[in-house]
PDB file of C-alpha atoms in Angstrom:
ATOM      1  CA  UNK A  14       0.000   0.000   0.000  1.00 48.00           C
ATOM      2  CA  UNK A  15       1.442   3.409  -0.972  1.00 53.00           C
ATOM      3  CA  UNK A  16       2.657   5.497   1.957  1.00 50.00           C
ATOM      4  CA  UNK A  17       0.516   8.432   0.848  1.00 51.00           C
ATOM      5  CA  UNK A  18      -2.600   6.274   1.009  1.00 54.00           C
ATOM      6  CA  UNK A  19      -1.706   5.064   4.499  1.00 52.00           C
ATOM      7  CA  UNK A  20      -1.332   8.647   5.702  1.00 47.00           C
ATOM      8  CA  UNK A  21      -4.468   9.999   4.010  1.00 53.00           C
ATOM      9  CA  UNK A  22      -6.840   7.123   4.816  1.00 53.00           C
ATOM     10  CA  UNK A  23      -7.657   8.189   8.413  1.00 52.00           C
ATOM     11  CA  UNK A  24      -8.314  11.783   7.343  1.00 47.00           C
ATOM     12  CA  UNK A  25     -10.557  10.579   4.533  1.00 52.00           C
ATOM     13  CA  UNK A  26     -12.523   8.337   6.900  1.00 50.00           C
ATOM     14  CA  UNK A  27     -13.174  11.293   9.200  1.00 46.00           C
ATOM     15  CA  UNK A  28     -14.224  13.437   6.242  1.00 45.00           C
ATOM     16  CA  UNK A  29     -16.653  10.745   5.083  1.00 49.00           C
ATOM     17  CA  UNK A  30     -18.323  10.778   8.485  1.00 40.00           C
ATOM     18  CA  UNK A  31     -18.725  14.554   8.433  1.00 39.00           C
ATOM     19  CA  UNK A  32     -19.584  14.819   4.736  1.00 45.00           C
ATOM     20  CA  UNK A  33     -21.039  11.522   3.429  1.00 50.00           C
ATOM     21  CA  UNK A  34     -19.645  10.832  -0.055  1.00 62.00           C
ATOM     22  CA  UNK A  35     -21.926  11.191  -3.039  1.00 78.00           C
ATOM     23  CA  UNK A  36     -21.463   9.591  -6.437  1.00 88.00           C
ATOM     24  CA  UNK A  37     -17.819   9.590  -7.546  1.00 90.00           C
ATOM     25  CA  UNK A  38     -18.875  10.377 -11.116  1.00 90.00           C
ATOM     26  CA  UNK A  39     -21.634  12.870 -10.381  1.00 87.00           C
ATOM     27  CA  UNK A  40     -21.169  15.059  -7.276  1.00 80.00           C
ATOM     28  CA  UNK A  41     -24.683  16.449  -7.746  1.00 77.00           C
ATOM     29  CA  UNK A  42     -26.260  13.029  -7.158  1.00 72.00           C
ATOM     30  CA  UNK A  43     -27.469  13.001  -3.582  1.00 63.00           C
ATOM     31  CA  UNK A  44     -27.841   9.247  -3.304  1.00 69.00           C
ATOM     32  CA  UNK A  45     -25.349   6.592  -4.290  1.00 66.00           C
ATOM     33  CA  UNK A  46     -24.750   2.924  -3.681  1.00 73.00           C
ATOM     34  CA  UNK A  47     -21.156   1.732  -3.335  1.00 76.00           C
ATOM     35  CA  UNK A  48     -19.910   5.019  -4.753  1.00 86.00           C
ATOM     36  CA  UNK A  49     -22.131   5.322  -7.826  1.00 91.00           C
ATOM     37  CA  UNK A  50     -25.576   6.772  -8.315  1.00 91.00           C
ATOM     38  CA  UNK A  51     -28.161   4.744 -10.198  1.00 91.00           C
ATOM     39  CA  UNK A  52     -27.882   7.161 -13.120  1.00 92.00           C
ATOM     40  CA  UNK A  53     -24.099   6.665 -13.313  1.00 93.00           C
ATOM     41  CA  UNK A  54     -24.479   2.894 -13.168  1.00 93.00           C
ATOM     42  CA  UNK A  55     -26.998   2.980 -15.984  1.00 94.00           C
ATOM     43  CA  UNK A  56     -24.707   5.221 -18.031  1.00 95.00           C
ATOM     44  CA  UNK A  57     -21.807   2.766 -17.621  1.00 96.00           C
ATOM     45  CA  UNK A  58     -24.123  -0.133 -18.459  1.00 95.00           C
ATOM     46  CA  UNK A  59     -25.098   1.618 -21.706  1.00 96.00           C
ATOM     47  CA  UNK A  60     -21.431   2.044 -22.623  1.00 96.00           C
ATOM     48  CA  UNK A  61     -20.711  -1.582 -21.770  1.00 95.00           C
ATOM     49  CA  UNK A  62     -23.623  -2.719 -23.947  1.00 94.00           C
ATOM     50  CA  UNK A  63     -22.131  -1.187 -27.097  1.00 93.00           C
ATOM     51  CA  UNK A  64     -21.023  -3.712 -29.694  1.00 91.00           C
ATOM     52  CA  UNK A  65     -17.268  -3.736 -30.223  1.00 92.00           C
ATOM     53  CA  UNK A  66     -14.602  -5.794 -31.956  1.00 90.00           C
ATOM     54  CA  UNK A  67     -13.217  -8.330 -29.510  1.00 91.00           C
ATOM     55  CA  UNK A  68      -9.822  -8.182 -31.163  1.00 89.00           C
ATOM     56  CA  UNK A  69      -8.991  -4.480 -31.398  1.00 88.00           C
ATOM     57  CA  UNK A  70     -11.585  -3.066 -29.005  1.00 91.00           C
ATOM     58  CA  UNK A  71     -13.074  -0.491 -31.380  1.00 89.00           C
ATOM     59  CA  UNK A  72     -16.815   0.092 -31.541  1.00 90.00           C
ATOM     60  CA  UNK A  73     -18.636  -1.583 -34.402  1.00 84.00           C
ATOM     61  CA  UNK A  74     -21.691  -0.170 -36.113  1.00 69.00           C
ATOM     62  CA  UNK A  75     -25.215  -1.505 -35.554  1.00 59.00           C
ATOM     63  CA  UNK A  76     -25.164  -3.400 -38.850  1.00 54.00           C
ATOM     64  CA  UNK A  77     -21.580  -4.636 -38.715  1.00 57.00           C
ATOM     65  CA  UNK A  78     -20.869  -8.336 -38.406  1.00 50.00           C
ATOM     66  CA  UNK A  79     -18.917  -8.583 -35.171  1.00 47.00           C
ATOM     67  CA  UNK A  80     -16.861 -11.705 -35.805  1.00 50.00           C
ATOM     68  CA  UNK A  81     -15.015 -12.430 -32.564  1.00 48.00           C
ATOM     69  CA  UNK A  82     -12.479 -14.725 -34.264  1.00 51.00           C
ATOM     70  CA  UNK A  83     -11.210 -12.423 -37.018  1.00 54.00           C
ATOM     71  CA  UNK A  84     -10.182  -8.762 -37.316  1.00 56.00           C
ATOM     72  CA  UNK A  85     -12.871  -6.232 -38.085  1.00 76.00           C
ATOM     73  CA  UNK A  86     -12.423  -3.707 -40.873  1.00 74.00           C
ATOM     74  CA  UNK A  87     -10.922  -1.206 -38.422  1.00 73.00           C
ATOM     75  CA  UNK A  88      -8.359  -3.487 -36.745  1.00 77.00           C
ATOM     76  CA  UNK A  89      -5.505  -2.221 -38.984  1.00 71.00           C
ATOM     77  CA  UNK A  90      -6.008   1.264 -37.474  1.00 67.00           C
ATOM     78  CA  UNK A  91      -4.609   0.081 -34.140  1.00 68.00           C
ATOM     79  CA  UNK A  92      -1.263  -1.341 -33.087  1.00 60.00           C
ATOM     80  CA  UNK A  93      -2.691  -3.902 -30.737  1.00 62.00           C
ATOM     81  CA  UNK A  94      -0.302  -6.835 -31.214  1.00 74.00           C
ATOM     82  CA  UNK A  95      -2.629  -8.962 -29.114  1.00 89.00           C
ATOM     83  CA  UNK A  96      -5.149 -11.744 -29.632  1.00 92.00           C
ATOM     84  CA  UNK A  97      -8.290 -10.203 -28.118  1.00 93.00           C
ATOM     85  CA  UNK A  98      -9.439  -7.128 -26.195  1.00 94.00           C
ATOM     86  CA  UNK A  99     -12.023  -6.689 -23.463  1.00 97.00           C
ATOM     87  CA  UNK A 100     -13.239  -3.233 -22.529  1.00 97.00           C
ATOM     88  CA  UNK A 101     -15.818  -1.604 -20.296  1.00 97.00           C
ATOM     89  CA  UNK A 102     -16.644   1.195 -22.728  1.00 96.00           C
ATOM     90  CA  UNK A 103     -15.469   4.118 -24.786  1.00 95.00           C
ATOM     91  CA  UNK A 104     -13.626   7.119 -23.339  1.00 93.00           C
ATOM     92  CA  UNK A 105     -16.834   8.849 -22.307  1.00 94.00           C
ATOM     93  CA  UNK A 106     -18.441  10.019 -19.102  1.00 94.00           C
ATOM     94  CA  UNK A 107     -18.939   8.752 -16.489  1.00 95.00           C
ATOM     95  CA  UNK A 108     -15.904   6.515 -17.150  1.00 97.00           C
ATOM     96  CA  UNK A 109     -13.676   9.499 -17.987  1.00 95.00           C
ATOM     97  CA  UNK A 110     -14.477  11.212 -14.697  1.00 95.00           C
ATOM     98  CA  UNK A 111     -13.852   8.026 -12.731  1.00 96.00           C
ATOM     99  CA  UNK A 112     -10.508   7.358 -14.428  1.00 95.00           C
ATOM    100  CA  UNK A 113      -9.331  10.935 -13.930  1.00 93.00           C
ATOM    101  CA  UNK A 114     -10.301  10.920 -10.260  1.00 93.00           C
ATOM    102  CA  UNK A 115      -8.498   7.612  -9.784  1.00 92.00           C
ATOM    103  CA  UNK A 116      -5.294   8.702 -11.535  1.00 89.00           C
ATOM    104  CA  UNK A 117      -4.968  12.357 -10.699  1.00 88.00           C
ATOM    105  CA  UNK A 118      -6.987  12.877  -7.514  1.00 85.00           C
ATOM    106  CA  UNK A 119      -5.661   9.716  -5.832  1.00 84.00           C
ATOM    107  CA  UNK A 120      -9.151   8.354  -5.169  1.00 87.00           C
ATOM    108  CA  UNK A 121      -8.005   4.737  -4.900  1.00 85.00           C
ATOM    109  CA  UNK A 122     -11.487   3.569  -3.924  1.00 88.00           C
ATOM    110  CA  UNK A 123     -12.570   4.014  -7.539  1.00 93.00           C
ATOM    111  CA  UNK A 124     -10.511   0.992  -8.636  1.00 95.00           C
ATOM    112  CA  UNK A 125     -12.871  -1.223  -6.631  1.00 94.00           C
ATOM    113  CA  UNK A 126     -15.881   0.500  -8.222  1.00 94.00           C
ATOM    114  CA  UNK A 127     -14.574  -0.121 -11.751  1.00 96.00           C
ATOM    115  CA  UNK A 128     -13.435  -3.682 -11.076  1.00 96.00           C
ATOM    116  CA  UNK A 129     -16.843  -5.433 -11.410  1.00 96.00           C
ATOM    117  CA  UNK A 130     -17.396  -3.854 -14.821  1.00 97.00           C
ATOM    118  CA  UNK A 131     -13.965  -4.946 -16.057  1.00 98.00           C
ATOM    119  CA  UNK A 132     -14.415  -8.383 -14.534  1.00 98.00           C
ATOM    120  CA  UNK A 133     -17.650  -8.808 -16.502  1.00 97.00           C
ATOM    121  CA  UNK A 134     -15.988  -7.625 -19.725  1.00 97.00           C
ATOM    122  CA  UNK A 135     -13.063 -10.046 -19.380  1.00 98.00           C
ATOM    123  CA  UNK A 136     -15.332 -12.953 -18.479  1.00 97.00           C
ATOM    124  CA  UNK A 137     -17.603 -12.275 -21.452  1.00 96.00           C
ATOM    125  CA  UNK A 138     -14.779 -12.142 -24.006  1.00 96.00           C
ATOM    126  CA  UNK A 139     -13.029 -15.169 -22.506  1.00 96.00           C
ATOM    127  CA  UNK A 140     -16.187 -17.274 -22.541  1.00 95.00           C
ATOM    128  CA  UNK A 141     -17.143 -16.310 -26.076  1.00 93.00           C
ATOM    129  CA  UNK A 142     -13.650 -17.140 -27.352  1.00 91.00           C
ATOM    130  CA  UNK A 143     -13.292 -20.258 -25.156  1.00 94.00           C
ATOM    131  CA  UNK A 144     -10.164 -18.761 -23.615  1.00 93.00           C
ATOM    132  CA  UNK A 145      -9.063 -19.198 -20.027  1.00 95.00           C
ATOM    133  CA  UNK A 146      -7.979 -16.377 -17.716  1.00 97.00           C
ATOM    134  CA  UNK A 147      -4.723 -17.674 -16.305  1.00 97.00           C
ATOM    135  CA  UNK A 148      -3.360 -14.392 -14.972  1.00 97.00           C
ATOM    136  CA  UNK A 149      -3.688 -10.618 -15.078  1.00 98.00           C
ATOM    137  CA  UNK A 150      -0.598  -8.519 -15.806  1.00 97.00           C
ATOM    138  CA  UNK A 151      -0.876  -4.786 -15.029  1.00 97.00           C
ATOM    139  CA  UNK A 152       1.006  -2.492 -17.397  1.00 95.00           C
ATOM    140  CA  UNK A 153       3.865  -1.130 -15.267  1.00 94.00           C
ATOM    141  CA  UNK A 154       4.798   2.502 -14.803  1.00 90.00           C
ATOM    142  CA  UNK A 155       8.399   3.665 -14.861  1.00 86.00           C
ATOM    143  CA  UNK A 156       9.670   3.763 -11.287  1.00 82.00           C
ATOM    144  CA  UNK A 157      10.078   7.536 -11.330  1.00 83.00           C
ATOM    145  CA  UNK A 158       6.523   8.219 -12.496  1.00 82.00           C
ATOM    146  CA  UNK A 159       5.156   5.730 -10.004  1.00 85.00           C
ATOM    147  CA  UNK A 160       7.112   7.433  -7.232  1.00 83.00           C
ATOM    148  CA  UNK A 161       5.725  10.836  -8.221  1.00 84.00           C
ATOM    149  CA  UNK A 162       2.138   9.595  -8.541  1.00 81.00           C
ATOM    150  CA  UNK A 163       2.361   7.334  -5.507  1.00 85.00           C
ATOM    151  CA  UNK A 164       0.737   4.319  -7.153  1.00 89.00           C
ATOM    152  CA  UNK A 165       0.072   2.600 -10.484  1.00 92.00           C
ATOM    153  CA  UNK A 166      -3.586   2.799 -11.512  1.00 94.00           C
ATOM    154  CA  UNK A 167      -3.276  -0.349 -13.649  1.00 95.00           C
ATOM    155  CA  UNK A 168      -2.092  -2.302 -10.600  1.00 96.00           C
ATOM    156  CA  UNK A 169      -4.974  -0.951  -8.533  1.00 95.00           C
ATOM    157  CA  UNK A 170      -7.533  -1.957 -11.170  1.00 97.00           C
ATOM    158  CA  UNK A 171      -5.939  -5.364 -11.737  1.00 97.00           C
ATOM    159  CA  UNK A 172      -5.769  -6.076  -8.014  1.00 96.00           C
ATOM    160  CA  UNK A 173      -9.413  -5.247  -7.372  1.00 96.00           C
ATOM    161  CA  UNK A 174     -10.539  -7.190 -10.457  1.00 97.00           C
ATOM    162  CA  UNK A 175      -8.545 -10.263  -9.459  1.00 96.00           C
ATOM    163  CA  UNK A 176     -10.195 -10.305  -6.036  1.00 95.00           C
ATOM    164  CA  UNK A 177     -13.597 -10.929  -7.577  1.00 95.00           C
ATOM    165  CA  UNK A 178     -12.708 -14.372  -8.945  1.00 89.00           C
ATOM    166  CA  UNK A 179      -9.371 -15.150  -7.380  1.00 92.00           C
ATOM    167  CA  UNK A 180      -7.514 -14.589 -10.625  1.00 96.00           C
ATOM    168  CA  UNK A 181      -3.761 -14.640 -10.303  1.00 96.00           C
ATOM    169  CA  UNK A 182      -1.706 -11.475 -10.778  1.00 97.00           C
ATOM    170  CA  UNK A 183       1.806 -11.636 -12.185  1.00 96.00           C
ATOM    171  CA  UNK A 184       4.322  -8.862 -12.770  1.00 96.00           C
ATOM    172  CA  UNK A 185       6.863 -10.135 -15.319  1.00 96.00           C
ATOM    173  CA  UNK A 186       7.020  -6.789 -17.137  1.00 95.00           C
ATOM    174  CA  UNK A 187       9.337  -3.954 -16.222  1.00 94.00           C
ATOM    175  CA  UNK A 188       9.332  -0.457 -17.674  1.00 89.00           C
ATOM    176  CA  UNK A 189      12.988   0.291 -18.245  1.00 85.00           C
ATOM    177  CA  UNK A 190      12.704   3.653 -19.938  1.00 75.00           C
ATOM    178  CA  UNK A 191      10.881   6.771 -18.895  1.00 63.00           C
ATOM    179  CA  UNK A 192       8.563   8.102 -21.607  1.00 61.00           C
ATOM    180  CA  UNK A 193       6.507  11.199 -22.231  1.00 51.00           C
ATOM    181  CA  UNK A 194       2.859  10.816 -21.168  1.00 56.00           C
ATOM    182  CA  UNK A 195       0.970   9.267 -24.066  1.00 55.00           C
ATOM    183  CA  UNK A 196      -2.011  11.542 -23.406  1.00 56.00           C
ATOM    184  CA  UNK A 197       0.077  14.520 -24.550  1.00 52.00           C
ATOM    185  CA  UNK A 198       0.873  12.922 -27.922  1.00 53.00           C
ATOM    186  CA  UNK A 199      -1.697  12.865 -30.729  1.00 54.00           C
ATOM    187  CA  UNK A 200       0.104  11.300 -33.699  1.00 48.00           C
ATOM    188  CA  UNK A 201      -0.129   7.471 -33.664  1.00 55.00           C
ATOM    189  CA  UNK A 202       3.368   7.076 -35.119  1.00 59.00           C
ATOM    190  CA  UNK A 203       4.861   9.311 -32.434  1.00 56.00           C
ATOM    191  CA  UNK A 204       2.980   7.403 -29.747  1.00 56.00           C
ATOM    192  CA  UNK A 205       4.432   4.134 -31.032  1.00 59.00           C
ATOM    193  CA  UNK A 206       7.953   5.571 -31.107  1.00 57.00           C
ATOM    194  CA  UNK A 207       7.531   7.015 -27.623  1.00 61.00           C
ATOM    195  CA  UNK A 208       7.014   3.576 -26.018  1.00 63.00           C
ATOM    196  CA  UNK A 209       9.201   1.546 -28.372  1.00 68.00           C
ATOM    197  CA  UNK A 210      11.559  -0.602 -26.294  1.00 60.00           C
ATOM    198  CA  UNK A 211      10.121   0.763 -23.037  1.00 77.00           C
ATOM    199  CA  UNK A 212       9.402  -2.703 -21.602  1.00 89.00           C
ATOM    200  CA  UNK A 213      11.296  -5.892 -20.914  1.00 91.00           C
ATOM    201  CA  UNK A 214       9.861  -9.190 -19.747  1.00 94.00           C
ATOM    202  CA  UNK A 215      11.411 -11.437 -17.122  1.00 93.00           C
ATOM    203  CA  UNK A 216      12.525 -14.721 -18.656  1.00 89.00           C
ATOM    204  CA  UNK A 217      11.077 -17.621 -16.693  1.00 85.00           C
ATOM    205  CA  UNK A 218       8.510 -20.364 -17.186  1.00 90.00           C
ATOM    206  CA  UNK A 219       5.634 -18.670 -15.342  1.00 92.00           C
ATOM    207  CA  UNK A 220       3.911 -17.530 -18.553  1.00 95.00           C
ATOM    208  CA  UNK A 221       4.578 -20.597 -20.698  1.00 96.00           C
ATOM    209  CA  UNK A 222       1.400 -21.847 -22.353  1.00 95.00           C
ATOM    210  CA  UNK A 223      -0.804 -19.457 -20.352  1.00 96.00           C
ATOM    211  CA  UNK A 224      -3.583 -17.152 -21.537  1.00 97.00           C
ATOM    212  CA  UNK A 225      -2.540 -13.822 -20.084  1.00 97.00           C
ATOM    213  CA  UNK A 226      -4.451 -10.531 -19.872  1.00 98.00           C
ATOM    214  CA  UNK A 227      -2.640  -7.189 -19.887  1.00 98.00           C
ATOM    215  CA  UNK A 228      -4.506  -4.657 -17.749  1.00 98.00           C
ATOM    216  CA  UNK A 229      -4.541  -0.892 -18.255  1.00 96.00           C
ATOM    217  CA  UNK A 230      -6.929   1.975 -17.661  1.00 95.00           C
ATOM    218  CA  UNK A 231      -7.123   3.533 -21.143  1.00 93.00           C
ATOM    219  CA  UNK A 232      -5.920   2.628 -24.617  1.00 91.00           C
ATOM    220  CA  UNK A 233      -5.969   5.070 -27.532  1.00 86.00           C
ATOM    221  CA  UNK A 234      -3.919   3.725 -30.439  1.00 82.00           C
ATOM    222  CA  UNK A 235      -2.861   0.558 -28.636  1.00 84.00           C
ATOM    223  CA  UNK A 236       0.809   1.599 -28.741  1.00 86.00           C
ATOM    224  CA  UNK A 237       1.540   0.978 -25.049  1.00 90.00           C
ATOM    225  CA  UNK A 238      -0.137  -2.427 -24.984  1.00 92.00           C
ATOM    226  CA  UNK A 239       1.569  -3.299 -28.267  1.00 90.00           C
ATOM    227  CA  UNK A 240       4.985  -2.433 -26.803  1.00 91.00           C
ATOM    228  CA  UNK A 241       4.275  -4.528 -23.706  1.00 93.00           C
ATOM    229  CA  UNK A 242       3.055  -7.464 -25.806  1.00 94.00           C
ATOM    230  CA  UNK A 243       6.141  -7.236 -28.015  1.00 92.00           C
ATOM    231  CA  UNK A 244       8.393  -7.536 -24.959  1.00 94.00           C
ATOM    232  CA  UNK A 245       6.552 -10.717 -23.968  1.00 95.00           C
ATOM    233  CA  UNK A 246       6.741 -12.119 -27.497  1.00 93.00           C
ATOM    234  CA  UNK A 247      10.525 -11.784 -27.368  1.00 92.00           C
ATOM    235  CA  UNK A 248      10.673 -14.575 -24.804  1.00 95.00           C
ATOM    236  CA  UNK A 249      12.125 -17.875 -26.037  1.00 95.00           C
ATOM    237  CA  UNK A 250       9.460 -19.920 -27.806  1.00 94.00           C
ATOM    238  CA  UNK A 251       9.164 -22.444 -24.983  1.00 95.00           C
ATOM    239  CA  UNK A 252       8.495 -19.664 -22.465  1.00 96.00           C
ATOM    240  CA  UNK A 253       5.871 -17.734 -24.428  1.00 95.00           C
ATOM    241  CA  UNK A 254       2.205 -17.610 -23.390  1.00 96.00           C
ATOM    242  CA  UNK A 255      -0.491 -19.293 -25.454  1.00 96.00           C
ATOM    243  CA  UNK A 256      -2.169 -15.925 -26.018  1.00 96.00           C
ATOM    244  CA  UNK A 257      -1.652 -12.284 -25.062  1.00 96.00           C
ATOM    245  CA  UNK A 258      -4.910 -10.458 -24.448  1.00 97.00           C
ATOM    246  CA  UNK A 259      -5.800  -7.014 -23.163  1.00 96.00           C
ATOM    247  CA  UNK A 260      -8.453  -5.645 -20.834  1.00 97.00           C
ATOM    248  CA  UNK A 261      -9.016  -1.929 -20.300  1.00 97.00           C
ATOM    249  CA  UNK A 262     -11.597   0.350 -18.775  1.00 97.00           C
ATOM    250  CA  UNK A 263     -11.776   2.722 -21.758  1.00 95.00           C
ATOM    251  CA  UNK A 264     -10.965   2.638 -25.438  1.00 94.00           C
ATOM    252  CA  UNK A 265     -10.545   6.004 -27.130  1.00 89.00           C
ATOM    253  CA  UNK A 266     -12.740   5.310 -30.118  1.00 79.00           C
ATOM    254  CA  UNK A 267     -11.694   8.337 -32.166  1.00 62.00           C
ATOM    255  CA  UNK A 268     -10.641   6.763 -35.453  1.00 47.00           C
ATOM    256  CA  UNK A 269     -13.097   6.793 -38.357  1.00 40.00           C
ATOM    257  CA  UNK A 270     -13.982   3.595 -40.200  1.00 37.00           C
ATOM    258  CA  UNK A 271     -12.023   3.116 -43.408  1.00 35.00           C
ATOM    259  CA  UNK A 272     -13.877   3.993 -46.646  1.00 33.00           C
TER     260      UNK A 272
END
């Protein structure tokens, strides 16, 4: 547990007694259950109900054939480098507000609120593709950024999600190079270059033949997940997992379908 959280937890508990917390996503909602108002839960449910490609994670149209086994027409727009993707929804409210409060306001409780939605998304994709969930691997932060932030949001989300079904968490990835924040970069090619070679994967037999799921909060072009997957694919053949999958809270669904 981060030191900052240990220090701030008692003060936050006192504040909750004096000022009962409302919805994390909508401060104007006077009633909430487990941190979310009914309206916010319904809004997330609507996002989660959208049809999307289970390989690249992009939203598919109402008349598109969503073949879970093969790339959709938009898959080439993303550098996924993975077998399948599970997501909660697009980068829209109330998910955006929740992610920002988790990452930048240090509201760690939000990871537990998001976890059931991600758990459902992973379970759905895994069952439809007849794929097991052998372990969750949070995308690591560089040690310096983690020290400045005080925690890694991907680890928080992965940890809370794993608790729901007892899924195993492994941390074979290490971020060896500090990079500029991806959110500040718009060009896909620059994003890919920014994280190129940023990860290495520990060489042991713990991933061999396993179906692994990389966990992150947001993916835009897929560059970060692609770089992490590439580091894993560099393992000797006998040590490689059976499949590398991804699970995220939000997909930035900004790209237009090809003509």
